[in-house]
Amino acid sequence: MAMLELENVHAYYGHIHALQGISMTVEEGEIVTLIGSNGAGKTTTLRTITGLLKPRKGTVRLEGEDLAPYPAHKIVARGVSMVPEGRGIFAKLTVAENLDMGAYLRTDREGIKKDLERVFALFPRLKERRNQVAGTLSGGEQQMLATARALMAKPRLLLLDEPSMGLAPVLVEAIFDTIVEINQQGTTVLLVEQNALMALSIAHRGYVLQTGQIVLTDKASALKENEMVQKAYLGME
């Protein structure tokens, strides 16, 4: 049984048919990437998985359970966390307070303490800045905080929406190295990323989304060699 399964999902923004019958799976332990141009429906897919947007047709399942009846916070409680595009941190709160907000649904104090130690090990810079107001952090540090906050919910499935956006190349590499480490520690990852080359370099499998439809799926290594992917997303002629 797949950890996540989307079956013939149709989603709309008003009259705009944003997702047009997409089907995809994410197996436990995988990093799966979803690549596509702006407006292809990548963020819409993540919003539909998390319950922020309800599909008009089709099914989203987490370990076989239909997520349709659940509001977004109940889906978080079932083990799905998202790091949104643009980070979405609480700018006026401190780093530590942002991390506390990530764990707001949890009551296991010892577990929260262990996960706090874990995210500080993953992101030592956040430990140094734990009492700093989050809005004063650099872009890279804010991305680290957004990811760490999502991990404080103790997700089994982590959704990442454009984690490299606006970051310097050296920070992009660091963020992607951390995504691999998070995955190796046991968290399944669905990654939406415009930097297709970086995404395919760390993913196990990938899906290509165009105007609300899946047009291609394969192992990440095969997608890197695919002529259409190279021309459209990797900047190769």
mmCIF file of N, CA and C in Angstrom, residues 22-112:
data_model
loop_
_atom_site.group_PDB
_atom_site.id
_atom_site.type_symbol
_atom_site.label_atom_id
_atom_site.label_comp_id
_atom_site.label_asym_id
_atom_site.label_seq_id
_atom_site.Cartn_x
_atom_site.Cartn_y
_atom_site.Cartn_z
ATOM 1 N N ILE A 22 -5.349 14.024 -12.194
ATOM 2 C CA ILE A 22 -3.995 13.513 -11.950
ATOM 3 C C ILE A 22 -4.026 12.287 -11.028
ATOM 4 N N SER A 23 -3.136 11.364 -11.318
ATOM 5 C CA SER A 23 -2.952 10.162 -10.497
ATOM 6 C C SER A 23 -1.462 9.994 -10.239
ATOM 7 N N MET A 24 -1.115 9.771 -8.979
ATOM 8 C CA MET A 24 0.286 9.572 -8.622
ATOM 9 C C MET A 24 0.383 8.868 -7.275
ATOM 10 N N THR A 25 1.525 8.274 -7.002
ATOM 11 C CA THR A 25 1.754 7.607 -5.722
ATOM 12 C C THR A 25 3.103 8.019 -5.152
ATOM 13 N N VAL A 26 3.196 7.969 -3.848
ATOM 14 C CA VAL A 26 4.458 8.138 -3.139
ATOM 15 C C VAL A 26 4.575 6.969 -2.165
ATOM 16 N N GLU A 27 5.599 6.164 -2.335
ATOM 17 C CA GLU A 27 5.801 5.013 -1.462
ATOM 18 C C GLU A 27 6.564 5.427 -0.205
ATOM 19 N N GLU A 28 6.347 4.694 0.872
ATOM 20 C CA GLU A 28 7.050 4.974 2.119
ATOM 21 C C GLU A 28 8.559 4.933 1.901
ATOM 22 N N GLY A 29 9.244 5.954 2.410
ATOM 23 C CA GLY A 29 10.704 5.998 2.331
ATOM 24 C C GLY A 29 11.255 6.670 1.090
ATOM 25 N N GLU A 30 10.384 7.073 0.173
ATOM 26 C CA GLU A 30 10.835 7.691 -1.073
ATOM 27 C C GLU A 30 11.006 9.206 -0.947
ATOM 28 N N ILE A 31 11.817 9.753 -1.858
ATOM 29 C CA ILE A 31 11.724 11.159 -2.236
ATOM 30 C C ILE A 31 11.158 11.161 -3.653
ATOM 31 N N VAL A 32 9.986 11.756 -3.807
ATOM 32 C CA VAL A 32 9.360 11.881 -5.125
ATOM 33 C C VAL A 32 9.283 13.368 -5.447
ATOM 34 N N THR A 33 9.663 13.737 -6.663
ATOM 35 C CA THR A 33 9.588 15.141 -7.049
ATOM 36 C C THR A 33 8.522 15.352 -8.113
ATOM 37 N N LEU A 34 7.901 16.517 -8.033
ATOM 38 C CA LEU A 34 6.883 16.926 -8.988
ATOM 39 C C LEU A 34 7.419 18.177 -9.673
ATOM 40 N N ILE A 35 7.739 18.071 -10.959
ATOM 41 C CA ILE A 35 8.320 19.209 -11.671
ATOM 42 C C ILE A 35 7.359 19.706 -12.744
ATOM 43 N N GLY A 36 7.504 20.979 -13.074
ATOM 44 C CA GLY A 36 6.642 21.598 -14.063
ATOM 45 C C GLY A 36 6.839 23.095 -14.033
ATOM 46 N N SER A 37 6.339 23.778 -15.048
ATOM 47 C CA SER A 37 6.511 25.223 -15.129
ATOM 48 C C SER A 37 5.540 25.930 -14.195
ATOM 49 N N ASN A 38 5.686 27.244 -14.065
ATOM 50 C CA ASN A 38 4.742 28.040 -13.284
ATOM 51 C C ASN A 38 3.335 27.864 -13.831
ATOM 52 N N GLY A 39 2.379 27.669 -12.942
ATOM 53 C CA GLY A 39 0.989 27.519 -13.364
ATOM 54 C C GLY A 39 0.606 26.119 -13.792
ATOM 55 N N ALA A 40 1.538 25.169 -13.664
ATOM 56 C CA ALA A 40 1.239 23.795 -14.096
ATOM 57 C C ALA A 40 0.304 23.075 -13.136
ATOM 58 N N GLY A 41 0.270 23.532 -11.868
ATOM 59 C CA GLY A 41 -0.592 22.893 -10.873
ATOM 60 C C GLY A 41 0.159 22.225 -9.735
ATOM 61 N N LYS A 42 1.439 22.518 -9.603
ATOM 62 C CA LYS A 42 2.252 21.842 -8.581
ATOM 63 C C LYS A 42 1.807 22.219 -7.164
ATOM 64 N N THR A 43 1.715 23.513 -6.898
ATOM 65 C CA THR A 43 1.268 23.962 -5.571
ATOM 66 C C THR A 43 -0.171 23.528 -5.312
ATOM 67 N N THR A 44 -0.999 23.572 -6.342
ATOM 68 C CA THR A 44 -2.390 23.126 -6.200
ATOM 69 C C THR A 44 -2.444 21.665 -5.765
ATOM 70 N N THR A 45 -1.537 20.850 -6.305
ATOM 71 C CA THR A 45 -1.483 19.443 -5.911
ATOM 72 C C THR A 45 -1.196 19.315 -4.416
ATOM 73 N N LEU A 46 -0.221 20.087 -3.926
ATOM 74 C CA LEU A 46 0.109 20.025 -2.501
ATOM 75 C C LEU A 46 -1.047 20.543 -1.648
ATOM 76 N N ARG A 47 -1.686 21.606 -2.080
ATOM 77 C CA ARG A 47 -2.820 22.149 -1.325
ATOM 78 C C ARG A 47 -3.977 21.159 -1.270
ATOM 79 N N THR A 48 -4.125 20.375 -2.327
ATOM 80 C CA THR A 48 -5.194 19.362 -2.363
ATOM 81 C C THR A 48 -4.868 18.201 -1.428
ATOM 82 N N ILE A 49 -3.597 17.816 -1.375
ATOM 83 C CA ILE A 49 -3.187 16.741 -0.459
ATOM 84 C C ILE A 49 -3.414 17.152 0.991
ATOM 85 N N THR A 50 -3.112 18.414 1.306
ATOM 86 C CA THR A 50 -3.179 18.863 2.698
ATOM 87 C C THR A 50 -4.567 19.291 3.135
ATOM 88 N N GLY A 51 -5.536 19.256 2.220
ATOM 89 C CA GLY A 51 -6.898 19.605 2.596
ATOM 90 C C GLY A 51 -7.211 21.088 2.524
ATOM 91 N N LEU A 52 -6.241 21.915 2.093
ATOM 92 C CA LEU A 52 -6.510 23.344 1.939
ATOM 93 C C LEU A 52 -7.409 23.606 0.730
ATOM 94 N N LEU A 53 -7.406 22.657 -0.195
ATOM 95 C CA LEU A 53 -8.288 22.696 -1.359
ATOM 96 C C LEU A 53 -8.898 21.309 -1.516
ATOM 97 N N LYS A 54 -10.192 21.228 -1.585
ATOM 98 C CA LYS A 54 -10.857 19.926 -1.688
ATOM 99 C C LYS A 54 -11.065 19.545 -3.157
ATOM 100 N N PRO A 55 -10.711 18.321 -3.542
ATOM 101 C CA PRO A 55 -10.946 17.919 -4.929
ATOM 102 C C PRO A 55 -12.437 17.832 -5.239
ATOM 103 N N ARG A 56 -12.795 18.231 -6.444
ATOM 104 C CA ARG A 56 -14.187 18.127 -6.859
ATOM 105 C C ARG A 56 -14.494 16.704 -7.318
ATOM 106 N N LYS A 57 -13.450 16.003 -7.738
ATOM 107 C CA LYS A 57 -13.598 14.628 -8.182
ATOM 108 C C LYS A 57 -12.288 13.910 -7.901
ATOM 109 N N GLY A 58 -12.371 12.599 -7.679
ATOM 110 C CA GLY A 58 -11.168 11.823 -7.414
ATOM 111 C C GLY A 58 -10.881 11.688 -5.926
ATOM 112 N N THR A 59 -9.808 10.969 -5.599
ATOM 113 C CA THR A 59 -9.536 10.597 -4.217
ATOM 114 C C THR A 59 -8.068 10.836 -3.860
ATOM 115 N N VAL A 60 -7.855 11.352 -2.653
ATOM 116 C CA VAL A 60 -6.520 11.452 -2.067
ATOM 117 C C VAL A 60 -6.491 10.525 -0.863
ATOM 118 N N ARG A 61 -5.568 9.561 -0.865
ATOM 119 C CA ARG A 61 -5.495 8.594 0.235
ATOM 120 C C ARG A 61 -4.135 8.648 0.911
ATOM 121 N N LEU A 62 -4.155 8.552 2.223
ATOM 122 C CA LEU A 62 -2.937 8.408 3.019
ATOM 123 C C LEU A 62 -2.970 7.025 3.646
ATOM 124 N N GLU A 63 -2.046 6.167 3.223
ATOM 125 C CA GLU A 63 -2.002 4.774 3.679
ATOM 126 C C GLU A 63 -3.372 4.117 3.555
ATOM 127 N N GLY A 64 -4.019 4.363 2.420
ATOM 128 C CA GLY A 64 -5.303 3.732 2.113
ATOM 129 C C GLY A 64 -6.526 4.449 2.639
ATOM 130 N N GLU A 65 -6.326 5.463 3.480
ATOM 131 C CA GLU A 65 -7.464 6.178 4.072
ATOM 132 C C GLU A 65 -7.787 7.430 3.262
ATOM 133 N N ASP A 66 -9.039 7.563 2.857
ATOM 134 C CA ASP A 66 -9.497 8.729 2.109
ATOM 135 C C ASP A 66 -9.430 9.964 3.016
ATOM 136 N N LEU A 67 -8.733 11.012 2.530
ATOM 137 C CA LEU A 67 -8.554 12.215 3.351
ATOM 138 C C LEU A 67 -9.680 13.233 3.176
ATOM 139 N N ALA A 68 -10.605 12.971 2.266
ATOM 140 C CA ALA A 68 -11.651 13.949 1.949
ATOM 141 C C ALA A 68 -12.436 14.442 3.172
ATOM 142 N N PRO A 69 -12.783 13.564 4.133
ATOM 143 C CA PRO A 69 -13.604 14.048 5.255
ATOM 144 C C PRO A 69 -12.856 14.956 6.231
ATOM 145 N N TYR A 70 -11.536 15.038 6.130
ATOM 146 C CA TYR A 70 -10.760 15.697 7.178
ATOM 147 C C TYR A 70 -10.378 17.130 6.816
ATOM 148 N N PRO A 71 -10.520 18.062 7.769
ATOM 149 C CA PRO A 71 -9.981 19.407 7.562
ATOM 150 C C PRO A 71 -8.460 19.380 7.639
ATOM 151 N N ALA A 72 -7.841 20.479 7.236
ATOM 152 C CA ALA A 72 -6.377 20.514 7.103
ATOM 153 C C ALA A 72 -5.659 20.138 8.401
ATOM 154 N N HIS A 73 -6.120 20.640 9.553
ATOM 155 C CA HIS A 73 -5.385 20.368 10.793
ATOM 156 C C HIS A 73 -5.469 18.891 11.187
ATOM 157 N N LYS A 74 -6.555 18.229 10.795
ATOM 158 C CA LYS A 74 -6.668 16.789 11.072
ATOM 159 C C LYS A 74 -5.733 15.984 10.172
ATOM 160 N N ILE A 75 -5.478 16.500 8.975
ATOM 161 C CA ILE A 75 -4.535 15.835 8.072
ATOM 162 C C ILE A 75 -3.113 15.983 8.618
ATOM 163 N N VAL A 76 -2.794 17.133 9.190
ATOM 164 C CA VAL A 76 -1.500 17.301 9.875
ATOM 165 C C VAL A 76 -1.378 16.272 10.995
ATOM 166 N N ALA A 77 -2.446 16.111 11.769
ATOM 167 C CA ALA A 77 -2.436 15.165 12.885
ATOM 168 C C ALA A 77 -2.238 13.727 12.409
ATOM 169 N N ARG A 78 -2.588 13.453 11.156
ATOM 170 C CA ARG A 78 -2.400 12.109 10.592
ATOM 171 C C ARG A 78 -1.012 11.916 9.993
ATOM 172 N N GLY A 79 -0.166 12.941 10.079
ATOM 173 C CA GLY A 79 1.225 12.735 9.698
ATOM 174 C C GLY A 79 1.678 13.394 8.416
ATOM 175 N N VAL A 80 0.952 14.436 7.974
ATOM 176 C CA VAL A 80 1.336 15.153 6.754
ATOM 177 C C VAL A 80 1.637 16.608 7.110
ATOM 178 N N SER A 81 2.863 17.061 6.800
ATOM 179 C CA SER A 81 3.225 18.462 7.029
ATOM 180 C C SER A 81 3.704 19.080 5.733
ATOM 181 N N MET A 82 3.413 20.377 5.555
ATOM 182 C CA MET A 82 3.862 21.075 4.353
ATOM 183 C C MET A 82 4.712 22.282 4.712
ATOM 184 N N VAL A 83 5.808 22.450 3.951
ATOM 185 C CA VAL A 83 6.594 23.676 3.999
ATOM 186 C C VAL A 83 6.147 24.503 2.802
ATOM 187 N N PRO A 84 5.399 25.589 3.030
ATOM 188 C CA PRO A 84 4.794 26.294 1.897
ATOM 189 C C PRO A 84 5.792 27.111 1.093
ATOM 190 N N GLU A 85 5.430 27.385 -0.149
ATOM 191 C CA GLU A 85 6.204 28.312 -0.963
ATOM 192 C C GLU A 85 6.219 29.674 -0.271
ATOM 193 N N GLY A 86 7.378 30.326 -0.226
ATOM 194 C CA GLY A 86 7.474 31.604 0.453
ATOM 195 C C GLY A 86 7.661 31.480 1.957
ATOM 196 N N ARG A 87 7.803 30.235 2.431
ATOM 197 C CA ARG A 87 8.165 29.889 3.807
ATOM 198 C C ARG A 87 7.054 30.052 4.829
ATOM 199 N N GLY A 88 6.351 31.186 4.849
ATOM 200 C CA GLY A 88 5.198 31.322 5.725
ATOM 201 C C GLY A 88 5.503 31.233 7.204
ATOM 202 N N ILE A 89 6.677 31.716 7.595
ATOM 203 C CA ILE A 89 7.008 31.709 9.027
ATOM 204 C C ILE A 89 6.208 32.795 9.748
ATOM 205 N N PHE A 90 6.170 32.703 11.072
ATOM 206 C CA PHE A 90 5.553 33.748 11.886
ATOM 207 C C PHE A 90 6.634 34.791 12.185
ATOM 208 N N ALA A 91 6.640 35.864 11.395
ATOM 209 C CA ALA A 91 7.771 36.801 11.373
ATOM 210 C C ALA A 91 7.992 37.516 12.701
ATOM 211 N N LYS A 92 6.931 37.739 13.470
ATOM 212 C CA LYS A 92 7.065 38.505 14.711
ATOM 213 C C LYS A 92 7.378 37.632 15.923
ATOM 214 N N LEU A 93 7.340 36.310 15.723
ATOM 215 C CA LEU A 93 7.692 35.389 16.803
ATOM 216 C C LEU A 93 9.162 35.021 16.707
ATOM 217 N N THR A 94 9.707 34.519 17.792
ATOM 218 C CA THR A 94 11.098 34.067 17.776
ATOM 219 C C THR A 94 11.201 32.728 17.053
ATOM 220 N N VAL A 95 12.442 32.326 16.798
ATOM 221 C CA VAL A 95 12.690 31.008 16.206
ATOM 222 C C VAL A 95 12.082 29.923 17.090
ATOM 223 N N ALA A 96 12.343 29.993 18.394
ATOM 224 C CA ALA A 96 11.837 28.976 19.320
ATOM 225 C C ALA A 96 10.308 28.934 19.327
ATOM 226 N N GLU A 97 9.678 30.112 19.266
ATOM 227 C CA GLU A 97 8.210 30.163 19.271
ATOM 228 C C GLU A 97 7.642 29.591 17.972
ATOM 229 N N ASN A 98 8.306 29.833 16.850
ATOM 230 C CA ASN A 98 7.891 29.226 15.586
ATOM 231 C C ASN A 98 7.942 27.707 15.678
ATOM 232 N N LEU A 99 8.998 27.184 16.278
ATOM 233 C CA LEU A 99 9.139 25.734 16.410
ATOM 234 C C LEU A 99 8.065 25.168 17.337
ATOM 235 N N ASP A 100 7.736 25.904 18.380
ATOM 236 C CA ASP A 100 6.644 25.484 19.270
ATOM 237 C C ASP A 100 5.322 25.397 18.499
ATOM 238 N N MET A 101 5.109 26.342 17.595
ATOM 239 C CA MET A 101 3.875 26.339 16.806
ATOM 240 C C MET A 101 3.798 25.094 15.920
ATOM 241 N N GLY A 102 4.946 24.620 15.454
ATOM 242 C CA GLY A 102 4.964 23.400 14.646
ATOM 243 C C GLY A 102 4.470 22.184 15.406
ATOM 244 N N ALA A 103 4.657 22.208 16.717
ATOM 245 C CA ALA A 103 4.293 21.061 17.563
ATOM 246 C C ALA A 103 2.961 21.269 18.293
ATOM 247 N N TYR A 104 2.145 22.230 17.826
ATOM 248 C CA TYR A 104 0.972 22.623 18.625
ATOM 249 C C TYR A 104 -0.066 21.522 18.779
ATOM 250 N N LEU A 105 -0.089 20.535 17.864
ATOM 251 C CA LEU A 105 -1.069 19.450 17.979
ATOM 252 C C LEU A 105 -0.578 18.314 18.870
ATOM 253 N N ARG A 106 0.676 18.397 19.292
ATOM 254 C CA ARG A 106 1.271 17.275 20.029
ATOM 255 C C ARG A 106 1.181 17.479 21.548
ATOM 256 N N THR A 107 1.116 16.371 22.270
ATOM 257 C CA THR A 107 1.079 16.426 23.740
ATOM 258 C C THR A 107 2.219 15.632 24.371
ATOM 259 N N ASP A 108 3.028 14.956 23.537
ATOM 260 C CA ASP A 108 4.116 14.122 24.059
ATOM 261 C C ASP A 108 5.362 14.972 24.324
ATOM 262 N N ARG A 109 5.477 15.473 25.534
ATOM 263 C CA ARG A 109 6.526 16.445 25.846
ATOM 264 C C ARG A 109 7.932 15.903 25.605
ATOM 265 N N GLU A 110 8.152 14.664 25.966
ATOM 266 C CA GLU A 110 9.485 14.079 25.756
ATOM 267 C C GLU A 110 9.792 13.951 24.274
ATOM 268 N N GLY A 111 8.779 13.560 23.500
ATOM 269 C CA GLY A 111 8.951 13.450 22.049
ATOM 270 C C GLY A 111 9.231 14.799 21.415
ATOM 271 N N ILE A 112 8.538 15.838 21.885
ATOM 272 C CA ILE A 112 8.759 17.191 21.365
ATOM 273 C C ILE A 112 10.189 17.638 21.667
#
